[in-house]
PDB file of C-alpha atoms in Angstrom:
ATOM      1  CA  UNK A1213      -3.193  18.930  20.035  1.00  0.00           C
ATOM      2  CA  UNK A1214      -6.349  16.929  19.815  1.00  0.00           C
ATOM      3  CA  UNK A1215      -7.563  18.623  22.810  1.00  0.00           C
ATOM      4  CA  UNK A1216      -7.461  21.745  21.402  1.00  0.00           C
ATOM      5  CA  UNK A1217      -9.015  20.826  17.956  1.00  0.00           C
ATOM      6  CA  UNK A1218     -11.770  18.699  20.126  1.00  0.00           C
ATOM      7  CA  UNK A1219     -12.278  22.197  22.550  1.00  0.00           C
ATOM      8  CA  UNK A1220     -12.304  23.849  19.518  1.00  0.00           C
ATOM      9  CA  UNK A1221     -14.707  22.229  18.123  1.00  0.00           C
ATOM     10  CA  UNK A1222     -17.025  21.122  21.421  1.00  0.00           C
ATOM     11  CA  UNK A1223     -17.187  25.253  22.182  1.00  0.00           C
ATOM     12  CA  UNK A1224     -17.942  25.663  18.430  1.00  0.00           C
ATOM     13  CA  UNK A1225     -20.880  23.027  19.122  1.00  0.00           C
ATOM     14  CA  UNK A1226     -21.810  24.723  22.183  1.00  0.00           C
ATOM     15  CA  UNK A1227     -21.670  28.295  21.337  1.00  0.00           C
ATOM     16  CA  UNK A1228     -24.184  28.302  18.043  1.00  0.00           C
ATOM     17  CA  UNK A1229     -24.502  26.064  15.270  1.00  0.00           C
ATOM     18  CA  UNK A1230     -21.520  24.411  13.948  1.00  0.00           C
ATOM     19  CA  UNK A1231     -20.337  25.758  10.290  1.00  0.00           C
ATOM     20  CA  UNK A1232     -18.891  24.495   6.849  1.00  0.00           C
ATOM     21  CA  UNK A1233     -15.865  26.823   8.110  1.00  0.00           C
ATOM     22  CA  UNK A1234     -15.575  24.991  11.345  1.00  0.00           C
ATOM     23  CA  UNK A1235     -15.369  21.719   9.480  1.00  0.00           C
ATOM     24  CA  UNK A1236     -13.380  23.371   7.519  1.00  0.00           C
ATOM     25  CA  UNK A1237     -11.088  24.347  10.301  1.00  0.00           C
ATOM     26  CA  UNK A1238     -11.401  21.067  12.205  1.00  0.00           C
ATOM     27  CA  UNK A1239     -10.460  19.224   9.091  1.00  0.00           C
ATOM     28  CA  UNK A1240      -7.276  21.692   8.563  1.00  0.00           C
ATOM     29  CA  UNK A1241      -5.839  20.937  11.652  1.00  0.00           C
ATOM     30  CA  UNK A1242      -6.239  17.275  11.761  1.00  0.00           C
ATOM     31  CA  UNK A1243      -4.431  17.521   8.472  1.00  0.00           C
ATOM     32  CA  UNK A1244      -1.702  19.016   9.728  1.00  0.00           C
ATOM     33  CA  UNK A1245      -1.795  16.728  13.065  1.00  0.00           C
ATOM     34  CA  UNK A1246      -1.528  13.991  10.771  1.00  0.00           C
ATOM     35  CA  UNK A1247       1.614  15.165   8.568  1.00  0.00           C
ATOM     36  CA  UNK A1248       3.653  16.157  11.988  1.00  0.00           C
ATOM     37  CA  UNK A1249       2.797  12.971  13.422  1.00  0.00           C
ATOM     38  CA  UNK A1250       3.161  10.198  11.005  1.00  0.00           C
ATOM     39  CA  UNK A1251       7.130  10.668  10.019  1.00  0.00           C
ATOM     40  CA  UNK A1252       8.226  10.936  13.815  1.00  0.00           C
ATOM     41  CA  UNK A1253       6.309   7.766  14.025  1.00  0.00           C
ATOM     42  CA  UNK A1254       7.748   5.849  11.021  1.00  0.00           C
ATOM     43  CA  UNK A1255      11.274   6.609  12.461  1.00  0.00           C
ATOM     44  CA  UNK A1256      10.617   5.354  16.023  1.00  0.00           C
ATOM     45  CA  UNK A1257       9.331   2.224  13.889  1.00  0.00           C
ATOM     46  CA  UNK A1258      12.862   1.951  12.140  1.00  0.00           C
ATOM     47  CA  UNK A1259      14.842   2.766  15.129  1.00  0.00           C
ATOM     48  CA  UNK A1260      13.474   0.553  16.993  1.00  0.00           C
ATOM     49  CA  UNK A1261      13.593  -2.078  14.183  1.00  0.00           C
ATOM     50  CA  UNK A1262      17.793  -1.239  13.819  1.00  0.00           C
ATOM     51  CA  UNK A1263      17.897  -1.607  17.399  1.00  0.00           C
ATOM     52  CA  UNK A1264      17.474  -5.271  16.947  1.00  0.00           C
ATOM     53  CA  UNK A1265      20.730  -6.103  14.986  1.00  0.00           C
ATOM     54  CA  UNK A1266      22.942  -4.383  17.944  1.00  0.00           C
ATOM     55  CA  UNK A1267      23.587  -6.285  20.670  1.00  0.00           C
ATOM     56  CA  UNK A1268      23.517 -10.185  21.633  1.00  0.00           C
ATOM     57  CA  UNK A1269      19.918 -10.144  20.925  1.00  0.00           C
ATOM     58  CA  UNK A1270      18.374 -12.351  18.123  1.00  0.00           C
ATOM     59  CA  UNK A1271      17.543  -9.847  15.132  1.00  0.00           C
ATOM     60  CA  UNK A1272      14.200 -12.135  13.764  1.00  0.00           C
ATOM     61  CA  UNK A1273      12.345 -12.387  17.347  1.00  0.00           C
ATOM     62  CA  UNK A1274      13.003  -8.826  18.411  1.00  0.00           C
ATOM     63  CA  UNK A1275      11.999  -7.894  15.213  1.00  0.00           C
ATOM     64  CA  UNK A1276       8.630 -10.224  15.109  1.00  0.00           C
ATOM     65  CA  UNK A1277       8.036  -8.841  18.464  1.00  0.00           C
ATOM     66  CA  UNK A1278       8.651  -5.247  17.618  1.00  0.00           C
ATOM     67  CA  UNK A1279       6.237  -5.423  14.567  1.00  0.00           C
ATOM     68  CA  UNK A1280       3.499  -7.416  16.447  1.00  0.00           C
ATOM     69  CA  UNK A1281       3.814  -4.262  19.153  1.00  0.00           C
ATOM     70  CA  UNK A1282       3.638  -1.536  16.482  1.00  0.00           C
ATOM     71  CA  UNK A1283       0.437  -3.267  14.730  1.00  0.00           C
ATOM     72  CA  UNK A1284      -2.009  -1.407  16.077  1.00  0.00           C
ATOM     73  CA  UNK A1285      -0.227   1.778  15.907  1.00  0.00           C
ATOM     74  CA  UNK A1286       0.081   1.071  12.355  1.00  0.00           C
ATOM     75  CA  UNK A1287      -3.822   0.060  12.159  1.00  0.00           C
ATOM     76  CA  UNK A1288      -4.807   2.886  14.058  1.00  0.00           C
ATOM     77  CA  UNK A1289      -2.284   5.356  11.781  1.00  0.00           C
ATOM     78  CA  UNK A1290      -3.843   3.640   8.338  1.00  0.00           C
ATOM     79  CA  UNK A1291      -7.587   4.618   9.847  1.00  0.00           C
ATOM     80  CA  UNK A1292      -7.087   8.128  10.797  1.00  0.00           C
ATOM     81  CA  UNK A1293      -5.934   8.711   6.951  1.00  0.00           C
ATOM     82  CA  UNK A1294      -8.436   7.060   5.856  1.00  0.00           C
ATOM     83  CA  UNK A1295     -11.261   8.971   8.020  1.00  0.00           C
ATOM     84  CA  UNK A1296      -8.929  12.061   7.087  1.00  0.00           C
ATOM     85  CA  UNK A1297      -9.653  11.543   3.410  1.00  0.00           C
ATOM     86  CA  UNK A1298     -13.256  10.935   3.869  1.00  0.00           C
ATOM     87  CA  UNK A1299     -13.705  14.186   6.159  1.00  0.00           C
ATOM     88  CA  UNK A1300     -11.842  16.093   3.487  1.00  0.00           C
ATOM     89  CA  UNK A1301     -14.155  14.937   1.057  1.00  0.00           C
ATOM     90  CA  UNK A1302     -16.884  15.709   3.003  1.00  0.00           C
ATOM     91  CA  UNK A1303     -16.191  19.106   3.762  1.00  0.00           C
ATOM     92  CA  UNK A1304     -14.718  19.683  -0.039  1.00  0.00           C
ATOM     93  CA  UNK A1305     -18.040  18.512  -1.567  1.00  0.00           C
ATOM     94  CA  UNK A1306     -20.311  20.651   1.182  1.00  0.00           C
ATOM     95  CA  UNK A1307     -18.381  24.051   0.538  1.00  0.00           C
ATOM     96  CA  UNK A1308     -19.197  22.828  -3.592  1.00  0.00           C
ATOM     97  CA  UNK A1309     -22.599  22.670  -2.961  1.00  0.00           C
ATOM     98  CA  UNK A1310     -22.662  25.696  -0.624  1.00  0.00           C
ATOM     99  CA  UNK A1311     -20.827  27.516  -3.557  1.00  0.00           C
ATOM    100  CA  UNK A1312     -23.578  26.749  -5.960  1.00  0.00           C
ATOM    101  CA  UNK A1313     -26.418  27.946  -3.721  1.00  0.00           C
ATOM    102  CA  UNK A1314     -27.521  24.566  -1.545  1.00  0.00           C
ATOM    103  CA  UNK A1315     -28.085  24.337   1.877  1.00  0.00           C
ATOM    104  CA  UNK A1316     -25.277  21.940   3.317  1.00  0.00           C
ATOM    105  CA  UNK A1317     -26.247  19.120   5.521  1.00  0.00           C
ATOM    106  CA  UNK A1318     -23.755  20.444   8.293  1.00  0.00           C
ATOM    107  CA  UNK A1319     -24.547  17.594  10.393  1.00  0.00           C
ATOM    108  CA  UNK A1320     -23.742  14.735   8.212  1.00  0.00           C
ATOM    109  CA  UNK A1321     -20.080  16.666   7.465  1.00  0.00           C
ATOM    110  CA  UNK A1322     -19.446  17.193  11.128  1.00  0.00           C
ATOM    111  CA  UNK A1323     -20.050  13.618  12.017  1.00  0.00           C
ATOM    112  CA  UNK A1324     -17.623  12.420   9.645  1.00  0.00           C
ATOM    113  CA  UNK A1325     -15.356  15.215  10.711  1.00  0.00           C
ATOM    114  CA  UNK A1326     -15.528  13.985  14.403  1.00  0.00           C
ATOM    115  CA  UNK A1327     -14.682  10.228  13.241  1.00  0.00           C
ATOM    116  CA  UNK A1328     -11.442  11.863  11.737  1.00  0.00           C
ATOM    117  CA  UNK A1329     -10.760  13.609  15.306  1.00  0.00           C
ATOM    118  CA  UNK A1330     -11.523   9.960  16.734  1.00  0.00           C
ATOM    119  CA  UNK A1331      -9.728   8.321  14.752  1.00  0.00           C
ATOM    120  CA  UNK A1332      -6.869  10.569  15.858  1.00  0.00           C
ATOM    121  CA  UNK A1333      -7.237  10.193  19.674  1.00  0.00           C
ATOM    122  CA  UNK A1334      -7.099   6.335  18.857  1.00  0.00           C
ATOM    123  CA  UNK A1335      -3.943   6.595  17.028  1.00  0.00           C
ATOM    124  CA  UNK A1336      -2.271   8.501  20.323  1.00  0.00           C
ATOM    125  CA  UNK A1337      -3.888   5.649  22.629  1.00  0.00           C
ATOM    126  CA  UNK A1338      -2.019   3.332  20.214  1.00  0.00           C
ATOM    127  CA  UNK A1339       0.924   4.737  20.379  1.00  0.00           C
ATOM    128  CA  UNK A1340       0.808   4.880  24.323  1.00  0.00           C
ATOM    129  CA  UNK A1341       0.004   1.443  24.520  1.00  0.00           C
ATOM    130  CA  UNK A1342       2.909   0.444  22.110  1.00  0.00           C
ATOM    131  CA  UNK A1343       5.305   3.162  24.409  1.00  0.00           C
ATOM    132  CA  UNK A1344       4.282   1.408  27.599  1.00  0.00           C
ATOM    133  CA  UNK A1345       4.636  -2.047  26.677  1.00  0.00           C
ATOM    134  CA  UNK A1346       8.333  -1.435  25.358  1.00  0.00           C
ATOM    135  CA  UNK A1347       9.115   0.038  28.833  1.00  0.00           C
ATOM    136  CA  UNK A1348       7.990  -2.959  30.733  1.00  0.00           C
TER     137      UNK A1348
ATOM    138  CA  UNK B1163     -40.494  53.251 -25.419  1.00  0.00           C
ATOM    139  CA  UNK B1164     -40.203  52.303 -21.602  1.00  0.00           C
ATOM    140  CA  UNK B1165     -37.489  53.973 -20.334  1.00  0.00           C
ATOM    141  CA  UNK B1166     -37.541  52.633 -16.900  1.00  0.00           C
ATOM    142  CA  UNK B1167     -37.287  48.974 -18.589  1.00  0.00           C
ATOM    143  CA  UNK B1168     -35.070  50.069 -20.762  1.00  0.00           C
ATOM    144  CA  UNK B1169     -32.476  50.800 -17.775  1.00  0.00           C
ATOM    145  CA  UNK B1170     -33.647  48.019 -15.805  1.00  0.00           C
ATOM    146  CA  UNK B1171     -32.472  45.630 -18.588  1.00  0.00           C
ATOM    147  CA  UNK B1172     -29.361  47.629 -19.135  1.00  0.00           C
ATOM    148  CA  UNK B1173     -28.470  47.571 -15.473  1.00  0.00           C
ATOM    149  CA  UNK B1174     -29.465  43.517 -15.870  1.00  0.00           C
ATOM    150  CA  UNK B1175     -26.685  42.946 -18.607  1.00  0.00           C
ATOM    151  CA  UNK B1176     -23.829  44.956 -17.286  1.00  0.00           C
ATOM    152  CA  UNK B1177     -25.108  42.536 -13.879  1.00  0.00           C
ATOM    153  CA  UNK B1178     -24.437  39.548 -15.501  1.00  0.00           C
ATOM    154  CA  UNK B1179     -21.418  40.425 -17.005  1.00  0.00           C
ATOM    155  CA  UNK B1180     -19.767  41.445 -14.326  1.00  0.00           C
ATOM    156  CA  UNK B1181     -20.869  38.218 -12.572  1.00  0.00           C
ATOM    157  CA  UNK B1182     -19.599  36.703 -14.813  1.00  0.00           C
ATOM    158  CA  UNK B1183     -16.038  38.558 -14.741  1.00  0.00           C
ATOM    159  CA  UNK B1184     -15.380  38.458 -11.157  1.00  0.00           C
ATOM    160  CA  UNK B1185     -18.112  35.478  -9.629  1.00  0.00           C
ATOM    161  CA  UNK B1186     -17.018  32.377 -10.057  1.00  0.00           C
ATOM    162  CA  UNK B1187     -19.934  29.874 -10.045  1.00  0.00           C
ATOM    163  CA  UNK B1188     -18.269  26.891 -10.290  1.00  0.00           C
ATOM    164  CA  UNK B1189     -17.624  24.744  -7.163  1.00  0.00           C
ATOM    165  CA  UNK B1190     -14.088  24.996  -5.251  1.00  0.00           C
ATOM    166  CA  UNK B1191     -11.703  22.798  -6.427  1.00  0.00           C
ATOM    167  CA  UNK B1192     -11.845  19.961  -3.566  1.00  0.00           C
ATOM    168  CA  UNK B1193      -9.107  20.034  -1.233  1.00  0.00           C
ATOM    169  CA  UNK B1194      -6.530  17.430  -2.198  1.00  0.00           C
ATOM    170  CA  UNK B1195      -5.578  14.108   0.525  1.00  0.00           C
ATOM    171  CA  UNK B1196      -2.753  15.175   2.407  1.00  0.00           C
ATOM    172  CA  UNK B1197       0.290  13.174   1.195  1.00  0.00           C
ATOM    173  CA  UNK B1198       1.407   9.426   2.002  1.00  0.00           C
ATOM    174  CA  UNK B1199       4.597   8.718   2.746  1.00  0.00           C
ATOM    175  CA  UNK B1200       5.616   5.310   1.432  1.00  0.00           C
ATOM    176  CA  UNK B1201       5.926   4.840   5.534  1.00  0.00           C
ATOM    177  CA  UNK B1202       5.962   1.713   7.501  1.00  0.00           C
ATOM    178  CA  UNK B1203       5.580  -0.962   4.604  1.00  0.00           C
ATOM    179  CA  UNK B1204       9.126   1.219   3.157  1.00  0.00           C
ATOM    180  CA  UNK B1205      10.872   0.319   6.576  1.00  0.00           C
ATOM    181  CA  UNK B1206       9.490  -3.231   6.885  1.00  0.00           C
ATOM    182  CA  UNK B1207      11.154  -3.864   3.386  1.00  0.00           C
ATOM    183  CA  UNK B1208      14.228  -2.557   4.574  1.00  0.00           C
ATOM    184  CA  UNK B1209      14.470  -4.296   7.561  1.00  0.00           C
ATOM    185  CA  UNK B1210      13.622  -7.606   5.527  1.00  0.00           C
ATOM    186  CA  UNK B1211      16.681  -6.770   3.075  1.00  0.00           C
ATOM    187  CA  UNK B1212      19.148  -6.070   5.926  1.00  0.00           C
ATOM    188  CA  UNK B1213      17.637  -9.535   7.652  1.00  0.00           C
ATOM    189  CA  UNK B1214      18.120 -11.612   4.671  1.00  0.00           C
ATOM    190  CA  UNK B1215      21.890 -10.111   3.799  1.00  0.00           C
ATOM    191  CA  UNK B1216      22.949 -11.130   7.675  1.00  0.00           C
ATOM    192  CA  UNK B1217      21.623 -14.244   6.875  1.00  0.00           C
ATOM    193  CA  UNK B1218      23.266 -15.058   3.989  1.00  0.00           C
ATOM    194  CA  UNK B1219      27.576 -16.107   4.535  1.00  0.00           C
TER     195      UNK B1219
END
């Protein structure tokens, strides 16, 4: 999924100059990226969480551990929303201003559109990492 | 009397009002943030709850 919205957007870059409507497009998808991706990860969270109260295992130190794994999935999940809402923004207040007859600066939105599609490929490094690590 | 501005203004009235019928002028309403769920600090609280009730006799 981030692929696609990143070759999306990269073939956008490369084929003529980027648009409010590929921000807009961009922006659309990582909203939607976002919504499918956050529930599925709050319930691994909890499941993983319930997991510690079966078993012999010690509920508090699986739990401590299981928490101190999933912080930087959680970091990186808090970021991309807030990079979301800022690219949002960004777009919302370019189309304004195109609406009323100024030029938008479609540079300035598309960087903060691409920190929103960053933000996104660090949340799915995150959750790799956090993935791996319970394997081991 | 000037005929030719006298249709020219015409034509410039029934311009503006149909602008203003149909065109809207003012800006898109911005997009709103796409929803929070109440998320991981919800389950942590949970977890917490069902922690302290197996601690307690």
């Amino acid at each position: 999924m981030i692929r696609s919205l990143l070759l999306a957007f990269l073939l956008s870059l490369a084929g003529c100059a980027p648009s409010l409507v590929d921000a807009r497009h961009a922006v659309n998808a990582a909203s939607e990226l976002y919504d499918t991706t956050e529930r599925p990860l709050v319930r691994r969270y909890e499941a993983e969480q319930l997991s510690c109260f079966e078993g012999a295992l010690q509920s508090e130190p699986c739990i401590a551990e299981v928490r101190a794994r999933w912080a930087p999935v959680r970091a990186a999940a808090e970021a991309f929303y807030q990079t979301l809402v800022a690219a949002q923004a960004a777009v919302g207040a370019a189309e304004a201003g195109a609406a009323l007859g100024r030029a938008p600066s479609v540079g300035q939105v598309l960087a903060v559109v691409l920190e929103a599609i960053d933000a996104a490929e660090a949340l799915r490094r995150a959750v790799a990492t956090a993935t791996k690590a319970r394997a081991r | 009397m000037n005929w030719a501005a006298f249709v020219l203004g015409l034509v410039g009235i029934v311009a503006d009002k149909l602008v203003a019928a149909f065109g809207s002028k003012a800006p898109p309403a911005p997009p709103a943030p796409p929803p929070r769920e109440p998320g991981f600090d919800a389950v942590d609280a949970e977890i917490d709850r069902k922690l302290a009730g197996e601690r307690e006799p």
